[in-house]
């Protein structure tokens, strides 16, 4: 299937998002909420790598039925000084709170936590982490308390901040999302009701799934996978993307009758779109 087929699959998801909430022509856009997402990657055969994608429920208020990376809104507590101290000095620069948010959301949504676990055996650590996650999901503790109680750090974490996407102005549910690529560890995800399924797939295989209509995705997810598909190894992706200067990308949505086409800077029609 051609790139046009892939665009049609993405357009279907964007049409659904538009139907769920959009402003009227001439109406003032809503401010996007700061958010963060993490592309968790692991080594695969023949020096390739796979990334983790989660499927949103069909009844979700945002990205229903789409495959997404773990992530969510940045909370004020994600900027806690104690959490900043468990990161490496070179982690994420001015976006350290966003990295904390991405790691927190990853843990909440999947139970995966690429942290350094100190002072405990593997079995003891696993049991403690499971119990702590249950308390976190129940609202009994916050992430900073969990990190302190489990004596965790993220100083050995390989993670880079590599892109930032802003939801089109026409939509009423908008996010200003920081994207991180991180090397993953741990066992299979243990999902909550926030997602219905998961897959590990190479960026190329995930894009093939999109073209086949099996893995619907939002535009930033598709474009991120395209960028990652250009790397043969995870090491190469981390090193190259870690040197990238990140500029915010304000995606636009061209709406013409029943046509919904996502656009990014440089695309034909981008400057004319609202």
Tab-separated table of C-alpha atoms in Angstrom, residues 5-156:
chain	number	residue	atom	x	y	z
A	5	UNK	CA	-3.071	4.601	2.082
A	6	UNK	CA	-1.173	5.342	5.261
A	7	UNK	CA	-2.395	8.949	5.213
A	8	UNK	CA	-5.956	7.702	4.856
A	9	UNK	CA	-5.585	5.554	7.977
A	10	UNK	CA	-4.275	8.521	9.953
A	11	UNK	CA	-7.002	10.753	8.542
A	12	UNK	CA	-9.613	8.384	9.983
A	13	UNK	CA	-8.264	8.886	13.519
A	14	UNK	CA	-7.997	12.652	13.059
A	15	UNK	CA	-11.601	12.761	11.820
A	16	UNK	CA	-12.702	10.998	14.984
A	17	UNK	CA	-10.762	13.445	17.170
A	18	UNK	CA	-12.352	16.372	15.320
A	19	UNK	CA	-15.809	14.895	15.859
A	20	UNK	CA	-15.170	14.541	19.607
A	21	UNK	CA	-14.412	18.227	20.035
A	22	UNK	CA	-13.446	21.224	17.920
A	23	UNK	CA	-13.802	24.982	18.038
A	24	UNK	CA	-16.002	26.960	15.659
A	25	UNK	CA	-14.399	29.021	12.869
A	26	UNK	CA	-13.035	32.236	14.364
A	27	UNK	CA	-13.232	30.922	17.923
A	28	UNK	CA	-10.172	31.345	20.151
A	29	UNK	CA	-8.082	28.136	20.435
A	30	UNK	CA	-7.737	26.532	23.859
A	31	UNK	CA	-4.297	26.429	25.462
A	32	UNK	CA	-2.534	23.071	25.104
A	33	UNK	CA	-1.748	21.176	28.305
A	34	UNK	CA	1.931	20.323	28.930
A	35	UNK	CA	2.434	16.586	28.467
A	36	UNK	CA	5.159	13.986	27.988
A	37	UNK	CA	5.444	10.634	26.266
A	38	UNK	CA	8.128	7.984	26.220
A	39	UNK	CA	9.151	5.728	23.348
A	40	UNK	CA	10.394	2.699	25.244
A	41	UNK	CA	12.725	0.655	23.052
A	42	UNK	CA	14.472	-2.682	23.422
A	43	UNK	CA	17.089	-4.548	21.400
A	44	UNK	CA	15.799	-7.130	18.930
A	45	UNK	CA	17.344	-9.647	16.532
A	46	UNK	CA	20.105	-8.679	14.102
A	47	UNK	CA	20.913	-5.458	16.007
A	48	UNK	CA	17.450	-4.051	15.290
A	49	UNK	CA	15.158	-2.636	17.941
A	50	UNK	CA	11.488	-2.642	18.870
A	51	UNK	CA	9.306	-0.009	20.515
A	52	UNK	CA	6.353	-0.387	22.855
A	53	UNK	CA	2.905	0.685	21.649
A	54	UNK	CA	-0.294	0.599	23.713
A	55	UNK	CA	-3.834	0.425	22.341
A	56	UNK	CA	-6.345	2.943	23.663
A	57	UNK	CA	-9.896	1.682	24.399
A	58	UNK	CA	-12.527	2.327	21.759
A	59	UNK	CA	-14.456	4.334	24.366
A	60	UNK	CA	-11.537	6.605	25.332
A	61	UNK	CA	-12.116	10.363	25.227
A	62	UNK	CA	-8.789	10.879	23.429
A	63	UNK	CA	-7.238	8.778	20.646
A	64	UNK	CA	-9.915	6.079	20.927
A	65	UNK	CA	-8.747	2.801	19.404
A	66	UNK	CA	-5.345	4.227	18.472
A	67	UNK	CA	-1.935	2.764	19.245
A	68	UNK	CA	0.088	5.248	21.265
A	69	UNK	CA	3.281	5.545	23.276
A	70	UNK	CA	2.929	5.631	27.082
A	71	UNK	CA	2.515	9.148	28.434
A	72	UNK	CA	0.256	11.802	29.866
A	73	UNK	CA	-0.066	15.265	31.370
A	74	UNK	CA	2.851	16.758	33.316
A	75	UNK	CA	1.862	17.260	36.959
A	76	UNK	CA	3.245	19.983	39.204
A	77	UNK	CA	4.721	17.266	41.437
A	78	UNK	CA	6.861	16.005	38.537
A	79	UNK	CA	9.109	19.013	39.148
A	80	UNK	CA	9.799	17.939	42.732
A	81	UNK	CA	13.434	18.572	43.709
A	82	UNK	CA	13.822	15.051	45.093
A	83	UNK	CA	12.863	13.594	41.711
A	84	UNK	CA	15.270	15.850	39.834
A	85	UNK	CA	18.114	14.523	41.984
A	86	UNK	CA	17.590	10.908	40.913
A	87	UNK	CA	18.155	11.792	37.254
A	88	UNK	CA	21.565	12.179	35.635
A	89	UNK	CA	22.773	15.774	35.194
A	90	UNK	CA	22.624	15.369	31.395
A	91	UNK	CA	19.047	14.076	31.342
A	92	UNK	CA	16.648	16.240	29.308
A	93	UNK	CA	18.091	19.677	30.103
A	94	UNK	CA	15.248	22.081	30.822
A	95	UNK	CA	12.696	19.290	30.304
A	96	UNK	CA	13.573	17.222	33.361
A	97	UNK	CA	10.068	17.486	34.844
A	98	UNK	CA	8.724	16.204	31.528
A	99	UNK	CA	11.066	13.203	31.669
A	100	UNK	CA	9.881	12.455	35.206
A	101	UNK	CA	6.274	12.682	33.991
A	102	UNK	CA	7.001	10.305	31.108
A	103	UNK	CA	8.625	7.774	33.458
A	104	UNK	CA	5.774	8.089	35.963
A	105	UNK	CA	3.151	7.572	33.262
A	106	UNK	CA	5.086	4.614	31.875
A	107	UNK	CA	5.083	3.002	35.310
A	108	UNK	CA	1.427	3.755	35.997
A	109	UNK	CA	0.293	2.439	32.609
A	110	UNK	CA	2.555	-0.598	32.209
A	111	UNK	CA	4.323	-1.392	35.487
A	112	UNK	CA	7.654	-0.968	33.661
A	113	UNK	CA	10.203	1.228	35.423
A	114	UNK	CA	13.724	1.494	33.915
A	115	UNK	CA	15.286	2.496	37.244
A	116	UNK	CA	18.345	1.453	39.229
A	117	UNK	CA	17.044	-0.605	42.170
A	118	UNK	CA	19.395	-0.317	45.106
A	119	UNK	CA	19.812	-2.427	48.229
A	120	UNK	CA	17.522	-5.354	47.366
A	121	UNK	CA	17.559	-8.659	45.532
A	122	UNK	CA	15.710	-8.908	42.220
A	123	UNK	CA	12.842	-10.830	43.820
A	124	UNK	CA	12.542	-8.400	46.719
A	125	UNK	CA	12.648	-5.442	44.353
A	126	UNK	CA	9.951	-6.902	42.106
A	127	UNK	CA	7.590	-7.472	45.020
A	128	UNK	CA	8.221	-4.009	46.435
A	129	UNK	CA	7.681	-2.336	43.067
A	130	UNK	CA	4.369	-4.156	42.503
A	131	UNK	CA	3.091	-3.116	45.918
A	132	UNK	CA	4.235	0.461	45.416
A	133	UNK	CA	2.537	0.657	42.017
A	134	UNK	CA	-0.757	-0.507	43.539
A	135	UNK	CA	-0.508	2.256	46.134
A	136	UNK	CA	0.381	4.804	43.449
A	137	UNK	CA	-2.601	3.835	41.283
A	138	UNK	CA	-4.869	3.979	44.329
A	139	UNK	CA	-3.726	7.529	45.044
A	140	UNK	CA	-2.201	6.575	48.396
A	141	UNK	CA	1.290	7.878	47.516
A	142	UNK	CA	2.798	10.074	44.844
A	143	UNK	CA	5.709	9.215	42.586
A	144	UNK	CA	8.328	11.052	44.636
A	145	UNK	CA	7.371	9.053	47.743
A	146	UNK	CA	7.554	5.830	45.744
A	147	UNK	CA	11.016	6.667	44.410
A	148	UNK	CA	12.248	7.568	47.900
A	149	UNK	CA	10.793	4.500	49.603
A	150	UNK	CA	12.200	2.096	47.003
A	151	UNK	CA	15.574	3.914	46.941
A	152	UNK	CA	15.478	4.286	43.168
A	153	UNK	CA	17.579	6.355	40.811
A	154	UNK	CA	17.542	6.746	37.020
A	155	UNK	CA	21.242	7.560	36.661
A	156	UNK	CA	21.914	4.561	34.416
